[in-house]
Amino acid sequence: MAAPAAATRNDVTEALERIKTIVGPKGWTDDADAMAPHLADWRGLYGGSARMVVKPATTEEVAGVVAVCAEAGIPIVPQGGNTSLCGGSTPDEGGEEIILSLARMNKVRAVDPDNYTMTVEAGCILESLQQTASDADRYFPLSLAAEGSAMIGGNLSTNAGGTNVLKYGNARELVLGLEVVLPDGRIWNGLRGLRKDNTGYDLKQLFLGAEGTLGIITAAVLKIFPKPTDIRSAFCAVPDVAAAVTLLGRARAESGDAVETFELMPRLVIDLVLKHMPDCEDPLAERYEFYVLLELVSTASGESGLSERLEAILEGAFEAGLVLDAAIAQNEAQRQEFWKLRENASESQKIEGASIKHDVSVPVSRIAEFYDAAWKKVAEIDPTVRLVGFGHVGDGNLHYNLQVPEGGDGKAFLARWDEFNRAVHDTVVEMGGSISAEHGIGRLKRGELAHYKDAVSLDLMRSIKATLDPAGIFNPGKVL
Amino acid sequence: MAAPAAATRNDVTEALERIKTIVGPKGWTDDADAMAPHLADWRGLYGGSARMVVKPATTEEVAGVVAVCAEAGIPIVPQGGNTSLCGGSTPDEGGEEIILSLARMNKVRAVDPDNYTMTVEAGCILESLQQTASDADRYFPLSLAAEGSAMIGGNLSTNAGGTNVLKYGNARELVLGLEVVLPDGRIWNGLRGLRKDNTGYDLKQLFLGAEGTLGIITAAVLKIFPKPTDIRSAFCAVPDVAAAVTLLGRARAESGDAVETFELMPRLVIDLVLKHMPDCEDPLAERYEFYVLLELVSTASGESGLSERLEAILEGAFEAGLVLDAAIAQNEAQRQEFWKLRENASESQKIEGASIKHDVSVPVSRIAEFYDAAWKKVAEIDPTVRLVGFGHVGDGNLHYNLQVPEGGDGKAFLARWDEFNRAVHDTVVEMGGSISAEHGIGRLKRGELAHYKDAVSLDLMRSIKATLDPAGIFNPGKVL
């Protein structure tokens, strides 16, 4: 990958003026206060600087800005809701970059209920798109903790996962078409709403999950689905991780693949949430070591039979010793109570103090083995570390987070970041797993990627990057 | 894309000898009779020649053969079951190519029911993999007419569609991991069985649907699913295409998205099948203009309630005038009777005489409009042409085939191929559709691709091809 062409100060000044003209007065800022929220990442790991924040209102404006930057060699950091957990959307410390925010491109261009699609711009907030689908009597299943501020362009650029992957797949699988601005400023129009299209290479796949390093996604045709007509939730105590995995298999088979949610939580998650978050409650009377939030969903009109099915599954699991106790939500309010425990897991960990996060996946059949094997290695480093290993068991995806020991020194704990990373990630890779299941690489895991990824993969990635973005102006220093 | 390096006769002779050594005596043939089935395509459109047919038994042998060819500049045509409908897997007339058949790489490497995956080699016959999954109490949903001889490597290389896309997606969506031999002979090992993996670019996507032009798929980790426990089939007469599309939407919503099959057939398909195929029967007493084969599937254990649901859907549709008459299969034998009408559609057309096939897709919401608009243009050329427009309405995918007029001259009809192509494909493109929904491009549609695809897409495809296969030795003359 060639370095950006050296630009003289005059070139750059003139280029920035041209950009201002392209986007108009509402489309840019270099005011320190206005720029501040764009410069630091959500986790507070990185704080950079930038020449300015540009907010184009149309695809043509994005293309215009990129063309100017390509000519002047100005690197661009594309940014949506800036909720990356890996520093994927914040600028570096050099101050040479501009931030290209998609926030003003927030129109829903079309909803086609009969084709089960909607065409939306990159700056639409995820939560608002769930509502757009709902208004059309349809369902957009992508759901994750940051959905109130995350933008769909970022979700697609990071191939976001979330809580509904088991049934609906990752963000990648929810996309039928894309519109993308390329590093040379050309617009690639792949905005088609087709379930089947085998006319050459599937180019959209290049940009999904590429974290803005190959193109800037400006719009997408998304799949929408029949709306759920019935949801049944159970909060179950299970004896161990292996039991949770077995319960998952049984629930999938017995429910007719109606399992939409299957989230594992150790007791510590419940304790931290109860400690730090207001209005949360333990649905069960006694304490248990592990819990599962299980949800069945039906989209059938009329009687779903879901309630009976859930009860039958739990009854069988109870008899088999896979479930020790369970609460079934009797109404939506109770269901939301269950979800609060899951959704506040990250926030309460943050309040509790320093933590080292591992967003990893292994084959579902090896989750229990992984859970113990990784802990063994972690405990060798420090047995007082607290394990907060929770997440999407149905996808083989665990947030295998390590919390500073009770009353321990956060700084000293974080200083051993690499050591803990190595312990967990080595175990992941030994089991054919992934060191970044759903959060991506960004800046945070670039070193880990270089360490763990095989040479052929890295070489292929670099070739693709060099082909599409030879000057390296799109999100430099991320991923590769 | 650079032309293959010119190889002298001596270089080539020596290279072929090295290949023979790599694969051993069972691994190659240049005998004319043994080679014959590998040289012509299934539809009889193309007949080429080749230096020899090589059949490596392992990934290492494939890599060895490719490395030798890369050095000597010998072009390679990868081949599975050779069932391409677009001439994608047969050599050209130049005689310079070798055919690399994956037929001997037919091992199932692993089945992991708890992870819902199986790891299989490229030469496994599709039908046998359906059986492999079934033996493990799981379900592999990819299903298409050629499944008795098509190999999974070819299915993946062409991103095959088939009759279950509505519920399970195209072949691309059924893949979690791939093993691929690159044009320089390196092996890319992406054989991981993970539902979530966001560690950089999703490289497997490059090879899926690339028709062997970027890499040779040697093995894959495939998703498998809970086994259906109940299937209910109805053969329905519908007044027109628009009614069929409305029926689809209602059936999806009312059944709880249990629709696995939704195949449209005009009366002419039924007539041709009854005329040419033995032991076929019209399930309905009267003649109607259009039919739909509708199937609901459940994977729930115990009572599925599917039978009642199907009856309720049909009853409602009957009252709404969307269904004119219907037969419900009372047992598996009757269900197979329905399927015979659908599955013999292509074969009976072949017996009836010359036909010009269009494997196209449009947004589901525009199918009815397309059906009529394309016919208007076709009828302007020749109103006596017979329209055999059938297929996977649920995916927006129609096989919009034109049959030689009754008693007409096949040759004269086929001479107007380009004219008919233009009429149908222009209409497709006007409606944001695809000129190759599931069959790919191969050799047959290369000209159409160049004609219809936008310049940016073509340029991106060529860049990717040049990056991965700069010497152009993989399946030259296909796709691009």
Short mmCIF file of N, CA and C in Angstrom, two decimals, chain A residues 54-161:
data_model
loop_
_atom_site.label_atom_id
_atom_site.label_comp_id
_atom_site.label_asym_id
_atom_site.label_seq_id
_atom_site.Cartn_x
_atom_site.Cartn_y
_atom_site.Cartn_z
N VAL A 54 -16.57 16.88 8.23
CA VAL A 54 -17.38 17.19 7.04
C VAL A 54 -18.64 16.34 7.10
N LYS A 55 -19.77 16.98 6.84
CA LYS A 55 -21.04 16.25 6.89
C LYS A 55 -21.82 16.42 5.59
N PRO A 56 -21.50 15.67 4.59
CA PRO A 56 -22.21 15.80 3.31
C PRO A 56 -23.67 15.38 3.46
N ALA A 57 -24.52 15.96 2.62
CA ALA A 57 -25.95 15.67 2.71
C ALA A 57 -26.41 14.67 1.66
N THR A 58 -25.58 14.45 0.64
CA THR A 58 -25.97 13.55 -0.45
C THR A 58 -24.78 12.68 -0.86
N THR A 59 -25.08 11.64 -1.60
CA THR A 59 -24.04 10.75 -2.13
C THR A 59 -23.10 11.53 -3.04
N GLU A 60 -23.66 12.44 -3.83
CA GLU A 60 -22.84 13.22 -4.74
C GLU A 60 -21.86 14.09 -3.95
N GLU A 61 -22.33 14.65 -2.85
CA GLU A 61 -21.42 15.45 -2.02
C GLU A 61 -20.31 14.58 -1.43
N VAL A 62 -20.67 13.38 -0.96
CA VAL A 62 -19.63 12.46 -0.46
C VAL A 62 -18.60 12.22 -1.55
N ALA A 63 -19.09 11.92 -2.75
CA ALA A 63 -18.19 11.63 -3.87
C ALA A 63 -17.30 12.84 -4.18
N GLY A 64 -17.89 14.03 -4.12
CA GLY A 64 -17.13 15.24 -4.38
C GLY A 64 -16.02 15.44 -3.36
N VAL A 65 -16.36 15.26 -2.10
CA VAL A 65 -15.38 15.42 -1.02
C VAL A 65 -14.24 14.41 -1.19
N VAL A 66 -14.61 13.16 -1.46
CA VAL A 66 -13.59 12.12 -1.61
C VAL A 66 -12.68 12.41 -2.80
N ALA A 67 -13.27 12.88 -3.88
CA ALA A 67 -12.44 13.18 -5.07
C ALA A 67 -11.41 14.26 -4.74
N VAL A 68 -11.83 15.27 -4.01
CA VAL A 68 -10.89 16.33 -3.62
C VAL A 68 -9.78 15.76 -2.73
N CYS A 69 -10.18 14.95 -1.75
CA CYS A 69 -9.19 14.36 -0.84
C CYS A 69 -8.23 13.45 -1.58
N ALA A 70 -8.76 12.68 -2.54
CA ALA A 70 -7.91 11.77 -3.30
C ALA A 70 -6.84 12.56 -4.04
N GLU A 71 -7.25 13.69 -4.61
CA GLU A 71 -6.32 14.53 -5.37
C GLU A 71 -5.26 15.14 -4.45
N ALA A 72 -5.71 15.62 -3.27
CA ALA A 72 -4.80 16.32 -2.37
C ALA A 72 -4.10 15.39 -1.38
N GLY A 73 -4.45 14.12 -1.41
CA GLY A 73 -3.83 13.17 -0.48
C GLY A 73 -4.23 13.37 0.96
N ILE A 74 -5.47 13.79 1.19
CA ILE A 74 -5.96 13.98 2.56
C ILE A 74 -6.66 12.70 3.02
N PRO A 75 -6.20 12.10 4.11
CA PRO A 75 -6.85 10.86 4.58
C PRO A 75 -8.20 11.14 5.22
N ILE A 76 -9.12 10.18 5.06
CA ILE A 76 -10.51 10.34 5.49
C ILE A 76 -10.87 9.26 6.50
N VAL A 77 -11.48 9.67 7.61
CA VAL A 77 -12.05 8.73 8.57
C VAL A 77 -13.56 8.77 8.44
N PRO A 78 -14.18 7.74 7.86
CA PRO A 78 -15.64 7.74 7.77
C PRO A 78 -16.22 7.48 9.16
N GLN A 79 -17.31 8.15 9.47
CA GLN A 79 -17.88 8.01 10.81
C GLN A 79 -19.41 8.00 10.77
N GLY A 80 -20.00 7.05 11.51
CA GLY A 80 -21.45 7.03 11.68
C GLY A 80 -21.77 7.54 13.07
N GLY A 81 -22.32 6.67 13.93
CA GLY A 81 -22.66 7.08 15.29
C GLY A 81 -21.48 7.10 16.24
N ASN A 82 -20.31 6.72 15.73
CA ASN A 82 -19.08 6.71 16.53
C ASN A 82 -19.23 5.85 17.79
N THR A 83 -19.83 4.67 17.62
CA THR A 83 -20.01 3.76 18.75
C THR A 83 -19.09 2.55 18.66
N SER A 84 -18.07 2.63 17.81
CA SER A 84 -17.13 1.51 17.69
C SER A 84 -16.54 1.15 19.03
N LEU A 85 -16.40 -0.15 19.28
CA LEU A 85 -15.76 -0.62 20.49
C LEU A 85 -14.27 -0.91 20.27
N CYS A 86 -13.80 -0.65 19.05
CA CYS A 86 -12.41 -0.94 18.71
C CYS A 86 -11.69 0.28 18.15
N GLY A 87 -12.23 1.46 18.38
CA GLY A 87 -11.59 2.66 17.86
C GLY A 87 -11.59 2.71 16.34
N GLY A 88 -12.62 2.13 15.73
CA GLY A 88 -12.64 2.04 14.27
C GLY A 88 -13.06 3.32 13.57
N SER A 89 -13.65 4.26 14.32
CA SER A 89 -14.24 5.42 13.63
C SER A 89 -13.69 6.76 14.13
N THR A 90 -12.58 6.71 14.86
CA THR A 90 -12.00 7.97 15.36
C THR A 90 -10.65 8.22 14.70
N PRO A 91 -10.29 9.50 14.56
CA PRO A 91 -9.05 9.85 13.85
C PRO A 91 -7.82 9.57 14.72
N ASP A 92 -6.66 9.53 14.10
CA ASP A 92 -5.43 9.34 14.86
C ASP A 92 -4.96 10.68 15.43
N GLU A 93 -3.79 10.68 16.04
CA GLU A 93 -3.29 11.86 16.74
C GLU A 93 -2.58 12.84 15.80
N GLY A 94 -2.40 12.45 14.55
CA GLY A 94 -1.59 13.25 13.64
C GLY A 94 -2.22 14.57 13.21
N GLY A 95 -3.55 14.63 13.24
CA GLY A 95 -4.23 15.86 12.85
C GLY A 95 -4.27 16.11 11.35
N GLU A 96 -3.88 15.13 10.56
CA GLU A 96 -3.88 15.29 9.09
C GLU A 96 -5.21 14.87 8.46
N GLU A 97 -6.01 14.12 9.23
CA GLU A 97 -7.20 13.50 8.65
C GLU A 97 -8.41 14.44 8.69
N ILE A 98 -9.38 14.17 7.85
CA ILE A 98 -10.70 14.76 8.06
C ILE A 98 -11.65 13.65 8.45
N ILE A 99 -12.67 14.02 9.20
CA ILE A 99 -13.72 13.06 9.53
C ILE A 99 -14.87 13.29 8.57
N LEU A 100 -15.31 12.21 7.93
CA LEU A 100 -16.47 12.33 7.05
C LEU A 100 -17.65 11.67 7.76
N SER A 101 -18.49 12.50 8.33
CA SER A 101 -19.65 12.00 9.07
C SER A 101 -20.83 11.82 8.13
N LEU A 102 -21.50 10.67 8.26
CA LEU A 102 -22.66 10.40 7.41
C LEU A 102 -23.97 10.86 8.06
N ALA A 103 -23.85 11.59 9.17
CA ALA A 103 -25.03 11.89 10.00
C ALA A 103 -26.15 12.60 9.26
N ARG A 104 -25.80 13.42 8.27
CA ARG A 104 -26.87 14.15 7.55
C ARG A 104 -27.51 13.31 6.44
N MET A 105 -26.89 12.20 6.11
CA MET A 105 -27.52 11.32 5.11
C MET A 105 -28.42 10.33 5.84
N ASN A 106 -29.57 10.82 6.25
CA ASN A 106 -30.41 10.00 7.13
C ASN A 106 -31.83 9.82 6.60
N LYS A 107 -31.93 9.76 5.29
CA LYS A 107 -33.27 9.57 4.69
C LYS A 107 -33.56 8.08 4.45
N VAL A 108 -34.82 7.73 4.64
CA VAL A 108 -35.31 6.43 4.16
C VAL A 108 -35.77 6.67 2.73
N ARG A 109 -35.09 6.07 1.78
CA ARG A 109 -35.41 6.38 0.38
C ARG A 109 -36.64 5.63 -0.11
N ALA A 110 -36.86 4.43 0.40
CA ALA A 110 -38.02 3.64 -0.04
C ALA A 110 -38.27 2.50 0.92
N VAL A 111 -39.55 2.17 1.07
CA VAL A 111 -39.94 0.95 1.80
C VAL A 111 -40.82 0.15 0.86
N ASP A 112 -40.48 -1.11 0.63
CA ASP A 112 -41.23 -1.97 -0.29
C ASP A 112 -41.66 -3.22 0.48
N PRO A 113 -42.83 -3.13 1.15
CA PRO A 113 -43.24 -4.26 2.00
C PRO A 113 -43.42 -5.56 1.20
N ASP A 114 -43.88 -5.45 -0.07
CA ASP A 114 -44.11 -6.66 -0.86
C ASP A 114 -42.80 -7.33 -1.26
N ASN A 115 -41.76 -6.53 -1.38
CA ASN A 115 -40.44 -7.11 -1.68
C ASN A 115 -39.67 -7.38 -0.39
N TYR A 116 -40.27 -7.04 0.73
CA TYR A 116 -39.62 -7.21 2.04
C TYR A 116 -38.25 -6.52 2.06
N THR A 117 -38.22 -5.26 1.62
CA THR A 117 -36.98 -4.49 1.63
C THR A 117 -37.25 -3.04 2.00
N MET A 118 -36.20 -2.38 2.49
CA MET A 118 -36.22 -0.92 2.60
C MET A 118 -34.87 -0.38 2.16
N THR A 119 -34.91 0.79 1.52
CA THR A 119 -33.69 1.41 1.02
C THR A 119 -33.41 2.64 1.86
N VAL A 120 -32.26 2.63 2.53
CA VAL A 120 -32.00 3.66 3.55
C VAL A 120 -30.60 4.23 3.38
N GLU A 121 -30.43 5.45 3.86
CA GLU A 121 -29.11 6.08 3.80
C GLU A 121 -28.28 5.72 5.03
N ALA A 122 -26.98 5.87 4.88
CA ALA A 122 -26.03 5.39 5.88
C ALA A 122 -26.19 6.04 7.24
N GLY A 123 -26.69 7.29 7.27
CA GLY A 123 -26.75 8.01 8.53
C GLY A 123 -28.01 7.74 9.35
N CYS A 124 -28.87 6.84 8.89
CA CYS A 124 -30.07 6.52 9.67
C CYS A 124 -29.65 5.80 10.95
N ILE A 125 -30.26 6.24 12.06
CA ILE A 125 -30.02 5.58 13.35
C ILE A 125 -30.67 4.20 13.34
N LEU A 126 -29.96 3.21 13.83
CA LEU A 126 -30.49 1.83 13.79
C LEU A 126 -31.88 1.73 14.39
N GLU A 127 -32.07 2.33 15.55
CA GLU A 127 -33.38 2.23 16.22
C GLU A 127 -34.49 2.82 15.36
N SER A 128 -34.19 3.90 14.65
CA SER A 128 -35.23 4.52 13.82
C SER A 128 -35.60 3.61 12.66
N LEU A 129 -34.65 2.80 12.19
CA LEU A 129 -34.95 1.87 11.10
C LEU A 129 -35.81 0.70 11.58
N GLN A 130 -35.59 0.29 12.82
CA GLN A 130 -36.48 -0.74 13.39
C GLN A 130 -37.91 -0.21 13.37
N GLN A 131 -38.06 1.10 13.68
CA GLN A 131 -39.37 1.72 13.70
C GLN A 131 -39.95 1.84 12.28
N THR A 132 -39.09 2.23 11.33
CA THR A 132 -39.53 2.34 9.93
C THR A 132 -40.12 1.02 9.45
N ALA A 133 -39.43 -0.05 9.75
CA ALA A 133 -39.93 -1.37 9.34
C ALA A 133 -41.24 -1.67 10.04
N SER A 134 -41.28 -1.38 11.32
CA SER A 134 -42.49 -1.66 12.11
C SER A 134 -43.69 -0.89 11.55
N ASP A 135 -43.46 0.36 11.15
CA ASP A 135 -44.55 1.18 10.60
C ASP A 135 -45.12 0.57 9.32
N ALA A 136 -44.30 -0.24 8.64
CA ALA A 136 -44.77 -0.87 7.41
C ALA A 136 -45.22 -2.31 7.68
N ASP A 137 -45.51 -2.60 8.95
CA ASP A 137 -45.92 -3.95 9.36
C ASP A 137 -44.85 -4.99 9.03
N ARG A 138 -43.60 -4.57 9.17
CA ARG A 138 -42.49 -5.49 8.92
C ARG A 138 -41.52 -5.40 10.09
N TYR A 139 -40.45 -6.15 10.04
CA TYR A 139 -39.52 -6.27 11.15
C TYR A 139 -38.09 -6.20 10.65
N PHE A 140 -37.30 -5.29 11.24
CA PHE A 140 -35.87 -5.27 10.92
C PHE A 140 -35.13 -5.78 12.15
N PRO A 141 -34.49 -6.95 12.03
CA PRO A 141 -34.07 -7.66 13.24
C PRO A 141 -32.75 -7.21 13.85
N LEU A 142 -31.94 -6.41 13.16
CA LEU A 142 -30.65 -6.02 13.73
C LEU A 142 -30.88 -5.25 15.04
N SER A 143 -30.27 -5.73 16.10
CA SER A 143 -30.49 -5.12 17.41
C SER A 143 -29.25 -5.27 18.26
N LEU A 144 -28.80 -4.16 18.83
CA LEU A 144 -27.61 -4.20 19.67
C LEU A 144 -27.68 -3.03 20.67
N ALA A 145 -26.83 -3.11 21.69
CA ALA A 145 -26.95 -2.17 22.81
C ALA A 145 -26.89 -0.71 22.36
N ALA A 146 -26.08 -0.40 21.35
CA ALA A 146 -25.88 1.00 20.95
C ALA A 146 -26.90 1.48 19.93
N GLU A 147 -28.00 0.75 19.75
CA GLU A 147 -28.90 1.04 18.63
C GLU A 147 -29.53 2.44 18.68
N GLY A 148 -29.54 3.07 19.83
CA GLY A 148 -30.09 4.42 19.92
C GLY A 148 -29.21 5.48 19.29
N SER A 149 -27.94 5.18 19.09
CA SER A 149 -27.07 6.18 18.45
C SER A 149 -26.26 5.61 17.28
N ALA A 150 -26.10 4.30 17.22
CA ALA A 150 -25.36 3.70 16.11
C ALA A 150 -26.09 3.95 14.79
N MET A 151 -25.33 4.20 13.73
CA MET A 151 -25.94 4.42 12.42
C MET A 151 -25.73 3.20 11.53
N ILE A 152 -26.68 3.00 10.64
CA ILE A 152 -26.69 1.76 9.85
C ILE A 152 -25.43 1.64 8.99
N GLY A 153 -24.90 2.76 8.51
CA GLY A 153 -23.68 2.68 7.70
C GLY A 153 -22.55 2.05 8.48
N GLY A 154 -22.43 2.44 9.74
CA GLY A 154 -21.42 1.84 10.60
C GLY A 154 -21.73 0.40 10.92
N ASN A 155 -23.00 0.09 11.15
CA ASN A 155 -23.40 -1.30 11.40
C ASN A 155 -22.99 -2.20 10.23
N LEU A 156 -23.20 -1.70 9.02
CA LEU A 156 -22.86 -2.51 7.84
C LEU A 156 -21.35 -2.56 7.62
N SER A 157 -20.68 -1.44 7.86
CA SER A 157 -19.23 -1.40 7.66
C SER A 157 -18.50 -2.29 8.66
N THR A 158 -19.15 -2.58 9.79
CA THR A 158 -18.52 -3.47 10.76
C THR A 158 -19.20 -4.83 10.80
N ASN A 159 -20.12 -5.07 9.87
CA ASN A 159 -20.86 -6.34 9.87
C ASN A 159 -21.36 -6.65 11.27
N ALA A 160 -22.12 -5.74 11.83
CA ALA A 160 -22.55 -5.85 13.22
C ALA A 160 -23.31 -7.15 13.48
N GLY A 161 -23.22 -7.61 14.71
CA GLY A 161 -23.89 -8.85 15.12
C GLY A 161 -25.12 -8.52 15.94
#
